[in-house]
Amino acid sequence: MSFESLGLRAELLRAVADKGYSEPTPIQIQAIPLILEGKDVLGGAQTGTGKTAGFTLPLLQRLISTAKAVKKGRRPIRALVLTPTRELAAQVHESVRTYGRHLSLKSTVIFGGVSINPQKQILIRGVDILVATPGRLLDHVNQRSVDLSNIDILVLDEADRMLDMGFIRDIRKVLALVPKDRQTLLFSATFSDSIKKLANDLLRSPTLVEVARQNTATETVEQVVHPVDKKRKRELLSFLIGSNDWKQILVFSRTKHGADRLAKQLNADGITSSAIHGNKSQGARTRALADFKAGEVRVLVATDIAARGIDIDQLPHVVNFDLPNTAEDYVHRIGRTGRAGNEGEAMSLVCVDELGLLKDIERLIKREIPNVVIDGFKPDPSIKAEPIFKGRGKQQGSRKSGGKKKTSARNSNNGNKRPASKGNSSKQGQSKKQTQRSPRRSPQGNC
Ligand code: AMP
């Protein structure tokens, strides 16, 4: 299947060729012709499937085909893309600019955490496409710098996350302001009852296009669990990064405080790291992401919300320093790697307290994740599980890493006698670890 056969115009095909895409992804093959026809689409696709181009390319084509000459005054906003986070908004807007580079459409992005006035200046000049997070969009509506009465196409990207983040009221307020006679596209990685209800209210006879459902999204990602005591997680992480010479690693932390602490500790270990989370200013988040993308910072430690939508081509390693509280977040997290057919590796450092969370994840993805104990990091079986403490509170000290742990990790026998669990072969770098698969669900020490 080629991009040409999807019915896209020459300017868009040129932009796609400039990007180096040779063929459309499955979501693009399904969604592009439908959107070009003007249909409402309910898209079951998570980040990494190529969904952004899947809605942006036909959206641009529809806008350019129906563009009217603007006689006087500013051009009306005709397409609105709502996203849950600032990072995703910025990335979607980047896609709009990239794919629309040979067209004469204007676009901008608005999100909170930065001054509103420069955004107003751009809006006053008029844009065809507006990418926005819901809160800042409503601020602009209230200050009359945005008029939504000419919207022809409304896109809700990562709608499940918007609901998780409590944006439902804001979304409903926006819906009251856009014309009823419009085309609506809703993308979501998961289809909870609340998403189905929202889709029902929003879409008119939508066509469902679905790829890489939440329980199959993980095919290009090699997943592994490394059992370890909680107090040795940081030490193990430093060891894995150092011994495998990983260059670009996205690490997930359950809490903002934990993310900051971990980044600090990794820096102290000589591994350049930054943390991004909701308490950081937009400037600091953008800088951290840019440094990470440019390879100036080796590790980016992120909370779930801050990492949402981070789009880095071929991100090879994702580490779950803590397992997320919900199994769906695990799928979102590992979706950061293995994108658009590239292979990726997702490791989870799991302590005994987290075995229940792990079970939930395996139930959701419908498979057991291979369990690999790293030599020298075998959990202490005498330590009992404790309830997971969500939020801030007691912290356990972690030892500094040093040369000793590497030596012991390489030379010691971890004592597990059971054979490897099936289905996961060691990848590059793993051979260095001299690992052994552990039996499933044996008590593995306290977190
Ligand atoms: P998305 O799911 O929209 O976040 O896209 C994930 C990644 O896939 C982005 O880095 C895109 O640049 C890339 N991508 C989108 N479409 C294609 C394609 N047809 N071929 C190769 N890469 C693509």
PDB file of C-alpha atoms and ligand atoms in Angstrom, residues 3 16 19-28 45-57 88 91-92 95 98-99 157-158 309-314 335-336 339-342, ligand 1:
ATOM      1  CA  PHE A   3       0.528   6.914   0.328  1.00  0.00           C
ATOM      2  CA  VAL A  16       5.453  12.569   3.650  1.00  0.00           C
ATOM      3  CA  LYS A  19       9.846  12.736   6.272  1.00  0.00           C
ATOM      4  CA  GLY A  20      11.167   9.549   4.688  1.00  0.00           C
ATOM      5  CA  TYR A  21       8.028   7.463   5.199  1.00  0.00           C
ATOM      6  CA  SER A  22       7.901   4.769   2.549  1.00  0.00           C
ATOM      7  CA  GLU A  23       4.456   3.390   3.276  1.00  0.00           C
ATOM      8  CA  PRO A  24       1.483   4.201   5.482  1.00  0.00           C
ATOM      9  CA  THR A  25       0.990   2.465   8.821  1.00  0.00           C
ATOM     10  CA  PRO A  26      -2.161   0.353   9.384  1.00  0.00           C
ATOM     11  CA  ILE A  27      -4.011   3.172  11.196  1.00  0.00           C
ATOM     12  CA  GLN A  28      -3.174   5.551   8.330  1.00  0.00           C
ATOM     13  CA  ALA A  45      -4.847   3.613  18.471  1.00  0.00           C
ATOM     14  CA  GLN A  46      -2.175   4.550  20.899  1.00  0.00           C
ATOM     15  CA  THR A  47       0.872   6.743  20.425  1.00  0.00           C
ATOM     16  CA  GLY A  48       3.447   5.013  18.264  1.00  0.00           C
ATOM     17  CA  THR A  49       1.048   3.722  15.629  1.00  0.00           C
ATOM     18  CA  GLY A  50       1.353   6.767  13.354  1.00  0.00           C
ATOM     19  CA  LYS A  51      -2.083   8.059  14.354  1.00  0.00           C
ATOM     20  CA  THR A  52      -1.002  11.708  14.321  1.00  0.00           C
ATOM     21  CA  ALA A  53      -0.239  11.606  10.609  1.00  0.00           C
ATOM     22  CA  GLY A  54      -3.355   9.440  10.278  1.00  0.00           C
ATOM     23  CA  PHE A  55      -5.570  12.377  11.221  1.00  0.00           C
ATOM     24  CA  THR A  56      -3.335  15.331  10.342  1.00  0.00           C
ATOM     25  CA  LEU A  57      -2.779  14.505   6.672  1.00  0.00           C
ATOM     26  CA  LEU A  88       1.485  16.207  23.128  1.00  0.00           C
ATOM     27  CA  GLN A  91       4.177  17.465  19.137  1.00  0.00           C
ATOM     28  CA  VAL A  92       0.867  17.392  17.291  1.00  0.00           C
ATOM     29  CA  SER A  95       3.260  17.338  12.877  1.00  0.00           C
ATOM     30  CA  THR A  98       5.676  19.276   9.064  1.00  0.00           C
ATOM     31  CA  TYR A  99       2.931  17.694   6.988  1.00  0.00           C
ATOM     32  CA  ASP A 157      -6.447  13.058  20.684  1.00  0.00           C
ATOM     33  CA  GLU A 158      -5.739  10.618  23.507  1.00  0.00           C
ATOM     34  CA  GLY A 309       2.775  11.668  24.110  1.00  0.00           C
ATOM     35  CA  ILE A 310       6.543  12.059  24.172  1.00  0.00           C
ATOM     36  CA  ASP A 311       7.463  11.235  20.621  1.00  0.00           C
ATOM     37  CA  ILE A 312      11.051  10.284  20.089  1.00  0.00           C
ATOM     38  CA  ASP A 313      11.902   8.248  17.039  1.00  0.00           C
ATOM     39  CA  GLN A 314      13.291   4.850  17.844  1.00  0.00           C
ATOM     40  CA  GLY A 335       4.299   2.467  23.909  1.00  0.00           C
ATOM     41  CA  ARG A 336       7.137   5.021  24.118  1.00  0.00           C
ATOM     42  CA  ARG A 339       7.254   2.721  17.621  1.00  0.00           C
ATOM     43  CA  ALA A 340       6.217   2.477  14.014  1.00  0.00           C
ATOM     44  CA  GLY A 341       7.612  -1.029  13.744  1.00  0.00           C
ATOM     45  CA  ASN A 342      10.969  -0.327  15.401  1.00  0.00           C
TER      46      ASN A 342
HETATM   47  P1  AMP B   1       2.368   8.736  16.426  1.00  0.00           P
HETATM   48  O1  AMP B   1       1.681   7.433  16.695  1.00  0.00           O
HETATM   49  O2  AMP B   1       1.566   9.648  15.631  1.00  0.00           O
HETATM   50  O3  AMP B   1       2.878   9.333  17.714  1.00  0.00           O
HETATM   51  O4  AMP B   1       3.668   8.425  15.520  1.00  0.00           O
HETATM   52  C1  AMP B   1       4.728   7.651  16.000  1.00  0.00           C
HETATM   53  C2  AMP B   1       5.980   7.816  15.157  1.00  0.00           C
HETATM   54  O5  AMP B   1       5.803   7.193  13.892  1.00  0.00           O
HETATM   55  C3  AMP B   1       6.356   9.260  14.866  1.00  0.00           C
HETATM   56  O6  AMP B   1       7.726   9.402  15.149  1.00  0.00           O
HETATM   57  C4  AMP B   1       6.099   9.436  13.392  1.00  0.00           C
HETATM   58  O7  AMP B   1       7.017  10.346  12.833  1.00  0.00           O
HETATM   59  C5  AMP B   1       6.299   8.027  12.862  1.00  0.00           C
HETATM   60  N1  AMP B   1       5.487   7.718  11.665  1.00  0.00           N
HETATM   61  C6  AMP B   1       4.240   8.127  11.385  1.00  0.00           C
HETATM   62  N2  AMP B   1       3.835   7.619  10.204  1.00  0.00           N
HETATM   63  C7  AMP B   1       4.852   6.868   9.731  1.00  0.00           C
HETATM   64  C8  AMP B   1       5.024   6.081   8.537  1.00  0.00           C
HETATM   65  N3  AMP B   1       4.065   5.949   7.644  1.00  0.00           N
HETATM   66  N4  AMP B   1       6.206   5.443   8.384  1.00  0.00           N
HETATM   67  C9  AMP B   1       7.177   5.553   9.331  1.00  0.00           C
HETATM   68  N5  AMP B   1       7.083   6.280  10.461  1.00  0.00           N
HETATM   69  C10 AMP B   1       5.923   6.919  10.668  1.00  0.00           C
END
